[in-house]
Coordinates of C-alpha atoms in Angstrom, one line a residue:
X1 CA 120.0 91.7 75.6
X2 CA 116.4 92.3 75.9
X3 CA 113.9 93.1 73.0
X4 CA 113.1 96.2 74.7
X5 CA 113.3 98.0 78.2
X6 CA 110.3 99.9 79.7
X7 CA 109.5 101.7 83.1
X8 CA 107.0 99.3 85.0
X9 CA 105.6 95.9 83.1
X10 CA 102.2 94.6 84.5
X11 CA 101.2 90.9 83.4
X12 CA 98.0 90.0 82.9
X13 CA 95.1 91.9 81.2
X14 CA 92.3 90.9 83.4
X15 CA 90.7 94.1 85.8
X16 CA 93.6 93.8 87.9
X17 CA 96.1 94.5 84.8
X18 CA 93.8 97.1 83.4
X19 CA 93.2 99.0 86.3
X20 CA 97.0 99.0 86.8
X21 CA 97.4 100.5 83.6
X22 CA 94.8 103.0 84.4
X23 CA 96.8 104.1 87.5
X24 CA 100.0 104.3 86.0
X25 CA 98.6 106.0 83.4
X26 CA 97.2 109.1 85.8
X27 CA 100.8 109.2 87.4
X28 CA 102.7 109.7 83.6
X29 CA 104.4 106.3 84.2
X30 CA 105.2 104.7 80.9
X31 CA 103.9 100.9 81.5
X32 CA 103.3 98.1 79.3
X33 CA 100.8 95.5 79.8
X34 CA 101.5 92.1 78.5
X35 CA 98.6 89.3 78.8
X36 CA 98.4 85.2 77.9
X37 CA 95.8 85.2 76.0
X38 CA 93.0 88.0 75.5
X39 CA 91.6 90.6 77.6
X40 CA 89.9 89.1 80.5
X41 CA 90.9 85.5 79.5
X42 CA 89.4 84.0 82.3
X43 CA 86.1 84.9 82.3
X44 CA 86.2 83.9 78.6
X45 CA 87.6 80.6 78.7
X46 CA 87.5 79.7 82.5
X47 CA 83.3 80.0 83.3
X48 CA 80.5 78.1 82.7
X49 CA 77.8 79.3 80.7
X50 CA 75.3 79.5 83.2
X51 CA 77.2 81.6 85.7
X52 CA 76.0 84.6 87.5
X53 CA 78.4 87.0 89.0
X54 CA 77.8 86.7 93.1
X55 CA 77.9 90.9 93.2
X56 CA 74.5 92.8 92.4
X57 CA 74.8 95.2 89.6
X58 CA 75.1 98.0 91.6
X59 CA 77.9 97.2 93.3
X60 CA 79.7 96.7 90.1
X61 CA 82.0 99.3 89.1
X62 CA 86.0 99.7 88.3
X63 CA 87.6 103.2 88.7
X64 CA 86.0 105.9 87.3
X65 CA 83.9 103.6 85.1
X66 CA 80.2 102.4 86.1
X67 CA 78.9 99.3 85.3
X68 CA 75.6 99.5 82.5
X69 CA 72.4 98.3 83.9
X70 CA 68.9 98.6 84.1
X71 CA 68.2 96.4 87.2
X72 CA 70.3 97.6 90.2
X73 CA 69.3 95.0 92.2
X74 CA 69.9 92.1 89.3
X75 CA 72.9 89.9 88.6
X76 CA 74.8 89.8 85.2
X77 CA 76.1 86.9 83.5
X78 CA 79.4 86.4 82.2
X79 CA 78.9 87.6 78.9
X80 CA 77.7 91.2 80.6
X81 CA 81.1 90.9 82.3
X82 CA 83.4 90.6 79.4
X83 CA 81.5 93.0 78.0
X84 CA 82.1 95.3 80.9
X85 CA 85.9 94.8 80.9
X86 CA 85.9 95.0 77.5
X87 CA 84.5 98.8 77.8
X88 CA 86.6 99.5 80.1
X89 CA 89.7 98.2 78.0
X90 CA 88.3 100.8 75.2
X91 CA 88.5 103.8 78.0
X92 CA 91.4 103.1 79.2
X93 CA 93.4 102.4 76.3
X94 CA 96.7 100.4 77.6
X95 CA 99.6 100.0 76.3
X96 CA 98.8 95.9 76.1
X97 CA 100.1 93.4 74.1
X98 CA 98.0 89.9 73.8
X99 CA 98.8 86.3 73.3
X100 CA 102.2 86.5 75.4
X101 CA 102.6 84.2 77.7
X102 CA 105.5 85.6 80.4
X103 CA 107.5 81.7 81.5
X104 CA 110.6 83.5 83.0
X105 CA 110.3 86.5 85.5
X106 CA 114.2 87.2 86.6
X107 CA 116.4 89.5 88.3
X108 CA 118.6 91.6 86.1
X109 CA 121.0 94.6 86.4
X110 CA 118.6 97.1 85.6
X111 CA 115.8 95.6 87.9
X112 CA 114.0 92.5 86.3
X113 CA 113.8 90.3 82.7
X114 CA 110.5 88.9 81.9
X115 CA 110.8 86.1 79.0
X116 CA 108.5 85.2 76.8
X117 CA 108.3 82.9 73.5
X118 CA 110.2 85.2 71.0
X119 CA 111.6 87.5 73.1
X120 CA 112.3 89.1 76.4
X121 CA 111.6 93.0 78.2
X122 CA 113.1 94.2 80.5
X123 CA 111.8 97.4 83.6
X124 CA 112.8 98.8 86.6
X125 CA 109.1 97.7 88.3
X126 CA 107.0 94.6 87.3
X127 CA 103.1 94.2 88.9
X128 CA 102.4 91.0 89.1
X129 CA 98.7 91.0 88.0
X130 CA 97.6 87.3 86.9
X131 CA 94.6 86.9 89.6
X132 CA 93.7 84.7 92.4
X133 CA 92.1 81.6 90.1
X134 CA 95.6 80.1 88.9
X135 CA 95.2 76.8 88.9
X136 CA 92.4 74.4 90.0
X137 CA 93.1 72.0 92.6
X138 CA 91.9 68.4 92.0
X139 CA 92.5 65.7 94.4
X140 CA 93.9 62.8 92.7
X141 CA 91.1 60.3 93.7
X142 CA 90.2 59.0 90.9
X143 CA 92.6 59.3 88.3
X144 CA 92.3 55.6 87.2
X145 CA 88.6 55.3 87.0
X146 CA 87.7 53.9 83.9
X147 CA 84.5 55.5 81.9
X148 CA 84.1 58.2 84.2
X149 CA 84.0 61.7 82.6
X150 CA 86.0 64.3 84.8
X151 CA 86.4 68.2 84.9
X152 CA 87.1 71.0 87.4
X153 CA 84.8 73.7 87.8
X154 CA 86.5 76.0 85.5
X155 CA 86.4 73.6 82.3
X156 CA 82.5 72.5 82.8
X157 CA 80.4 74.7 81.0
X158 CA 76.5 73.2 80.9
X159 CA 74.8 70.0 81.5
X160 CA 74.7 69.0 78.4
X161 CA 78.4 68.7 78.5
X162 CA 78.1 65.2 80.9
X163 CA 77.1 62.3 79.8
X164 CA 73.4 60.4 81.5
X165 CA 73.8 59.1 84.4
X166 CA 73.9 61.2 87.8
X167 CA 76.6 63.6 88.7
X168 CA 79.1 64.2 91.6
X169 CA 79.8 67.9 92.0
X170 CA 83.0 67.8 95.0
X171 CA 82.7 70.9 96.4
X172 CA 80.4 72.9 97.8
X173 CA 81.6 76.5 97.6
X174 CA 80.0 79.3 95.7
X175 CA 81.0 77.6 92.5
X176 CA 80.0 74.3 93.4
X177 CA 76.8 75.0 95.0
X178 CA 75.6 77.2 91.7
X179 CA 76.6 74.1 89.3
X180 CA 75.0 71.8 91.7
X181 CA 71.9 73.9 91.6
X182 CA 71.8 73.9 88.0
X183 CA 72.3 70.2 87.6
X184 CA 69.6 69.9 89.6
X185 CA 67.1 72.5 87.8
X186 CA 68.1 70.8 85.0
X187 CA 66.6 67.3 86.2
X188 CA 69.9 65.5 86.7
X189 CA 70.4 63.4 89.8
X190 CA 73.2 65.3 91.5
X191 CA 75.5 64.0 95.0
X192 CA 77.0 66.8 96.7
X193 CA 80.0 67.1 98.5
X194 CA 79.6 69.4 101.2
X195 CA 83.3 70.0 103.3
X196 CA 83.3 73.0 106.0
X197 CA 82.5 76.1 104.7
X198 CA 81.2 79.5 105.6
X199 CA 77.7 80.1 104.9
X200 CA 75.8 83.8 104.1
X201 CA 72.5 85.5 103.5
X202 CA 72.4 86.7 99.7
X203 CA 69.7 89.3 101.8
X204 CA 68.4 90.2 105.1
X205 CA 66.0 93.2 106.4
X206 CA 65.7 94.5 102.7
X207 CA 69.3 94.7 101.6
X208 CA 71.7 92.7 99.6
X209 CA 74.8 91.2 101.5
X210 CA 77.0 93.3 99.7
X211 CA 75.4 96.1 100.9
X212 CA 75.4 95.1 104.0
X213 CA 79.5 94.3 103.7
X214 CA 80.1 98.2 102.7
X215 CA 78.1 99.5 104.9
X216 CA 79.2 98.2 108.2
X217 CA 82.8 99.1 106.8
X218 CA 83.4 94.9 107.3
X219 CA 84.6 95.1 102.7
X220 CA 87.6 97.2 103.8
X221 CA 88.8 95.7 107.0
X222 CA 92.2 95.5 106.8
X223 CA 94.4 92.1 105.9
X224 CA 96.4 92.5 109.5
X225 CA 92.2 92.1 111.2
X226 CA 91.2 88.8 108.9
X227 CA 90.9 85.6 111.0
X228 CA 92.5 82.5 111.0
X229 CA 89.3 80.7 108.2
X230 CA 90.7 81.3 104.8
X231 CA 87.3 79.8 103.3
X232 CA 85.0 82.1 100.9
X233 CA 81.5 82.5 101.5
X234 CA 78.9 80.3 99.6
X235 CA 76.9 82.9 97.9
X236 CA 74.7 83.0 94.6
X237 CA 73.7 85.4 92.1
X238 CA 71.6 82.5 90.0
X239 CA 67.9 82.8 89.6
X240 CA 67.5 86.5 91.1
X241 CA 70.3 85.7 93.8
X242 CA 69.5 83.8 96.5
X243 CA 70.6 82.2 100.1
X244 CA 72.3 78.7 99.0
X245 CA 70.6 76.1 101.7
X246 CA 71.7 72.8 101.3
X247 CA 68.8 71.8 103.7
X248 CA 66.5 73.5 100.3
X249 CA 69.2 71.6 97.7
X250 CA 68.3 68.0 99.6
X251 CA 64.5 68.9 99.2
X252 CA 65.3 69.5 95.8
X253 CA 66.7 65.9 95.0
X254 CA 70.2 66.7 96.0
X255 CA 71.7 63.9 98.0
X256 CA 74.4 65.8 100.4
X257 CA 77.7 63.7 101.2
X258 CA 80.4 64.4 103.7
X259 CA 84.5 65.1 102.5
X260 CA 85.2 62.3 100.1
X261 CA 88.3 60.9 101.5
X262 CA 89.0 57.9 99.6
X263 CA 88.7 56.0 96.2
X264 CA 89.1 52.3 95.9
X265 CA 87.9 49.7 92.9
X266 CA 85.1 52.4 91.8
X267 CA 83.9 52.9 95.6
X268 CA 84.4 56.7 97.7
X269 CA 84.4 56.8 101.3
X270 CA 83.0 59.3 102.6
X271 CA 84.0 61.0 106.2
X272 CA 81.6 60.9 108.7
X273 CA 82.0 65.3 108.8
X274 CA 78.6 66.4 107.1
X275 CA 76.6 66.8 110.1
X276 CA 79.3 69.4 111.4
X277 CA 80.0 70.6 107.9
X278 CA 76.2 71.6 107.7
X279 CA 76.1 73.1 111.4
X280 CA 79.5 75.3 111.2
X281 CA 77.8 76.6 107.6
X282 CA 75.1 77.9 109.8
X283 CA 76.5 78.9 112.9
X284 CA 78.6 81.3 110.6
X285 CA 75.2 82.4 108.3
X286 CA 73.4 83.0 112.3
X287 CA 76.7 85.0 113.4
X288 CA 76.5 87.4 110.1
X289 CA 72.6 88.0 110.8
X290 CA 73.6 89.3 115.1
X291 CA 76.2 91.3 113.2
X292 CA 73.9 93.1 111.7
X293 CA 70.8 93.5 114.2
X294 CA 73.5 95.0 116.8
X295 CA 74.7 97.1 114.1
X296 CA 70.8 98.6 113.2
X297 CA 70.3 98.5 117.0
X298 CA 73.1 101.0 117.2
X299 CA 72.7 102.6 114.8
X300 CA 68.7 103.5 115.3
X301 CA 68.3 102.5 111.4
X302 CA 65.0 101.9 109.6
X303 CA 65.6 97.9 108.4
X304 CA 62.4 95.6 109.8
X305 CA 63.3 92.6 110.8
X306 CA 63.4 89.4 109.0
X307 CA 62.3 86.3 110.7
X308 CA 62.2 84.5 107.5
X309 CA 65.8 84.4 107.1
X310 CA 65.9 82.4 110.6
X311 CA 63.8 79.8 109.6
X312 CA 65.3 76.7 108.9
X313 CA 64.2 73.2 106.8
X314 CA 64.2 70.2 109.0
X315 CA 67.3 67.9 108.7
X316 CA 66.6 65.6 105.1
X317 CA 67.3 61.8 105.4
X318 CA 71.0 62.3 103.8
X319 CA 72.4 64.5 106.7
X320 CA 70.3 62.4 109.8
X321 CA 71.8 59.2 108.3
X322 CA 74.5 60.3 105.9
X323 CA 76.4 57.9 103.8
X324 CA 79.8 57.1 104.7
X325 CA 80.5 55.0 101.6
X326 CA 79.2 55.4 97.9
X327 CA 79.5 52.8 95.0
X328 CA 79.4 55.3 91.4
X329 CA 78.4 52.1 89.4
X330 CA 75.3 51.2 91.9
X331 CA 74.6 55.0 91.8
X332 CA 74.7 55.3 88.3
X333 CA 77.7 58.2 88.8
X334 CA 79.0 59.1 85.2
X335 CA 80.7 62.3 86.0
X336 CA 82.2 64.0 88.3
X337 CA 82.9 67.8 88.7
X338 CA 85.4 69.4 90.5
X339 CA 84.6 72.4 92.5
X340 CA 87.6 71.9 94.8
X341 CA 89.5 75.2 94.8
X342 CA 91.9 77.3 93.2
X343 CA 95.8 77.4 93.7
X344 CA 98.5 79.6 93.0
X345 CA 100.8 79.5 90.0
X346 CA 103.6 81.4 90.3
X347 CA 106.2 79.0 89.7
X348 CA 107.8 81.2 86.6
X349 CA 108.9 83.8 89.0
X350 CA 112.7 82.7 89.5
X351 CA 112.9 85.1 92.1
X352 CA 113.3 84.2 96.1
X353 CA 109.8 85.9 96.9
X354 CA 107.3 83.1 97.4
X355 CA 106.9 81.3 100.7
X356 CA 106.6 77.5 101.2
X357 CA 103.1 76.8 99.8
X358 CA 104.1 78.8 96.7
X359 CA 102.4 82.1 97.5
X360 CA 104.2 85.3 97.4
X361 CA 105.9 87.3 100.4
X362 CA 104.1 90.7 100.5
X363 CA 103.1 93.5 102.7
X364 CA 99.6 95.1 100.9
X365 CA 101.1 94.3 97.5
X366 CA 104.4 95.4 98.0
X367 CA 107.3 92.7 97.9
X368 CA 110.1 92.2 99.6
X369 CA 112.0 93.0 96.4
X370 CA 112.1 96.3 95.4
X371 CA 110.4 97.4 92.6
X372 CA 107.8 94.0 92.6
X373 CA 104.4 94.4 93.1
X374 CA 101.0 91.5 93.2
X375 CA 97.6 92.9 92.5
X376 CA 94.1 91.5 92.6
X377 CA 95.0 88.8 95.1
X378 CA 92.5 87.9 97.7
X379 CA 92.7 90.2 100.9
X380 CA 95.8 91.6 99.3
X381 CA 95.1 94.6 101.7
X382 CA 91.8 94.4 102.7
X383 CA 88.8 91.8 102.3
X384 CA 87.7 93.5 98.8
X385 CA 90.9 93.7 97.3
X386 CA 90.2 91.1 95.1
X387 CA 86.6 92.2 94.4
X388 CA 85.7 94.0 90.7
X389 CA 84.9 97.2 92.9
X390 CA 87.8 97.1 95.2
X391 CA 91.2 96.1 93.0
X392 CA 91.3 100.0 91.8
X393 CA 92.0 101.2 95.5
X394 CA 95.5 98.9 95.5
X395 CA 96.2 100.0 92.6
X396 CA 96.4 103.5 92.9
X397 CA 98.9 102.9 96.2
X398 CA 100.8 100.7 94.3
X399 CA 101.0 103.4 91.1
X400 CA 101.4 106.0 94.2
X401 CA 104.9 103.6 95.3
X402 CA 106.0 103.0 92.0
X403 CA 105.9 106.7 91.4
X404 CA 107.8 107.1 94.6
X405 CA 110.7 105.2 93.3
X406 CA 111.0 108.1 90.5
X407 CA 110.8 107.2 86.5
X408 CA 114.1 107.5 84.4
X409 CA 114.6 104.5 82.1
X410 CA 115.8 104.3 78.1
X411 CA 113.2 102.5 76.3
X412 CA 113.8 100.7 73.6
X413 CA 111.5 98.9 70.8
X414 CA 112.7 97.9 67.0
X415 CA 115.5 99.5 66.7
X416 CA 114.6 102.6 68.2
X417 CA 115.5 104.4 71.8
X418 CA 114.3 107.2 73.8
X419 CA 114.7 108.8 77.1
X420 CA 111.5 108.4 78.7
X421 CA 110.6 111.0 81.6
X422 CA 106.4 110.1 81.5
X423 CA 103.9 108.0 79.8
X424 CA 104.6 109.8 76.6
X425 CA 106.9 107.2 76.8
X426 CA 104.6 104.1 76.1
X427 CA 104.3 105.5 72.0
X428 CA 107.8 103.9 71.1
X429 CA 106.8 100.4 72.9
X430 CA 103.4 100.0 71.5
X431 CA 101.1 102.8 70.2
X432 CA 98.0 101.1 69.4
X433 CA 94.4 100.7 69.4
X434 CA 93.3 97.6 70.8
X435 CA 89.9 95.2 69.7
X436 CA 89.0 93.9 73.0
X437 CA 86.9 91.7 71.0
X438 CA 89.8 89.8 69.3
X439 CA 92.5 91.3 71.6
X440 CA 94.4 92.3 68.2
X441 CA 97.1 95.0 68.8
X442 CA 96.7 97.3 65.3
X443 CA 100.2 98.7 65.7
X444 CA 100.7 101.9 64.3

């Protein structure tokens, strides 16, 4: 028998969760939000201290609750961000309960069983709310390699971290090419693993990218109109926020590399792919900049033009004659930092609703499964669904189809029951004041 029964359970306390919460909360559904660790765990635990977010200030915002800034056109660190969520944890006020870990999502009669280390709840809805940066993918290459210090991008946090020597970051997506960047600011010697990516301008003719995104209507397309590439694009708020180069990274020291394919006796070989890497990076970056001189064309708006952002670096000696082999002893390699990606983990959802590759069967959030929801994934619905700004416009349709399905559910918490008709509900589960700070539930 579960430890209690509520309406609609949301895991994770991140912006996804809270936003949910926020949501239910304007449609009098009683909810209760359970998270792992604290609120906003990731960007706590699972950042490096350098980072910059890749949005302007501006742009920054969740529902109904601006972002504090005196630079519009500035980019925030992480602590800003915490900070930010933390705020908006303190205006909305959820029903949340921290440092419980969910390992068992199940079917039941009255709709689903989520367990949990001490216990178990039970609700007619669940919205699955964890985020899009799971689990970090690291190619097993090198798992035998004596004396070489290893870590994925979401356990580095500075230079001073690694030991001498020079440093292989693998990976050259936006996280990757802002820790390469500051490895190399930071006067390490730094190889670069560059695979195929999709390059942008952080600005062209006097506005930010993101600007640029919302304005031509290309944030909200919808999933059904995204093509086949499922890569991000490189982009950088570091140092002002600026257009990541790799042609401007090799100037700077940087020796670029091709896809490291191989590991054998201390020696990577490298696929001959760099060259094309480079030149589909910028054939994407010169698409993006047509994009938007047809759209000012037709649009008869004031923007000059920007033949800057056209120029380019010549070729350095690393992509004319790139390596395909590299020895880490003879180049003095030490560490190596994995900026490979980010999977899934959705294995403790013992229901049939994830595909093959372990991600979940959906249509804009809604599952196959009635009454079981995802939020905050990438291109959930549209391309900025997983965006701070965006995640509050999925989560009002999904609070607008759980309210749909009509609220009428006995909840029950210590010994105690009521019939719950609204979020009035929510005081017999968990009345509480929350300190985002600490994530401590003061029950009441």
């Amino acid at each position: 028998m579960p430890d209690e029964t509520i309406d609609t359970l949301v895991i994770g306390g991140g912006q996804a969760g809270l936003t949910m919460s926020h949501r239910l909360k304007q449609h009098g559904i009683a909810h209760l939000v359970l998270e792992r660790g604290r609120i906003a765990e990731r960007w706590r635990s699972e950042r490096w201290d350098g980072l910059m977010f890749q949005f302007p200030n501006w742009s920054v915002r969740l529902p109904e609750f601006a972002f504090p800034h005196s630079d519009p056109d500035g980019f925030s660190g992480t602590a800003a961000i915490i900070a930010f969520i933390e705020d908006y944890a303190v205006f909305v006020a959820p029903p949340i309960r921290c440092g419980v870990a969910v390992t068992k999502l199940r079917r039941d009669a009255g709709g689903f069983l989520a367990e949990f280390a001490g216990g178990s709840s039970a609700a007619r809805n669940v919205v699955i709310a964890t985020g899009p940066y799971q689990r970090p993918l690291r190619p097993d290459l090198l798992r035998d390699q004596p004396g070489l210090f290893q870590v994925d991008a979401a356990g580095y946090r500075n230079p001073a971290q690694l030991p001498d020597g020079a440093v292989l970051v693998v990976g050259a997506g936006a996280s990757g090419a802002q820790i390469a960047e500051e490895l190399m600011r930071a006067g390490r010697d730094v190889f670069l693993s560059v695979g195929r990516h999709n390059r942008l301008p952080r600005r062209y003719r006097g506005r930010d990218l993101i600007w640029w995104l919302a304005e031509m209507g290309i944030d909200r397309a919808p999933v059904e109109q995204r093509g086949p590439s499922r890569l991000l694009p490189v982009i950088s708020g570091a140092h002002g926020g600026h257009t990541v180069d790799f042609r401007r990274f090799a100037a700077g020291g940087v020796t670029l590399l091709g896809r490291v394919t191989a590991a054998r006796n201390g020696v990577l070989e490298i696929a001959p792919d760099l060259a094309a890497n480079i030149a589909n990076g910028d054939a994407y970056y010169a698409t993006f900049l047509g994009i938007v001189d047809d759209f000012v064309a037709a649009r008869g708006l004031d923007h000059p033009e920007d033949p800057l952002a056209r120029l380019r670096l010549p070729d350095p000696p690393c992509l004319t004659t790139p390596l395909d082999a590299i020895d880490l002893r003879a180049a003095r390699i030490r560490s190596v930092i994995w900026a490979t990606g980010y999977g899934l983990d959705l294995n403790w959802i013992d229901i049939p609703v994830l595909d093959a590759d372990g991600a979940p069967r959906h249509r804009h959030g809604v599952s196959d499964v009635p009454g079981l929801y995802f939020l905050g994934l990438q291109w959930l619905s549209r391309m900025k669904s997983s965006f701070l700004s965006g995640v509050g416009d999925d989560a009002a349709v999904l609070a607008d189809h759980i309210a749909g399905r009509g609220q009428s559910v006995v909840v029950r918490s210590g010994g105690r029951f009521a019939r719950a008709e609204n979020a009035s509900a929510s005081r017999f589960l968990c009345c509480a004041e929350i300190n985002p700070a600490s994530c401590e539930l003061l029950h009441i």
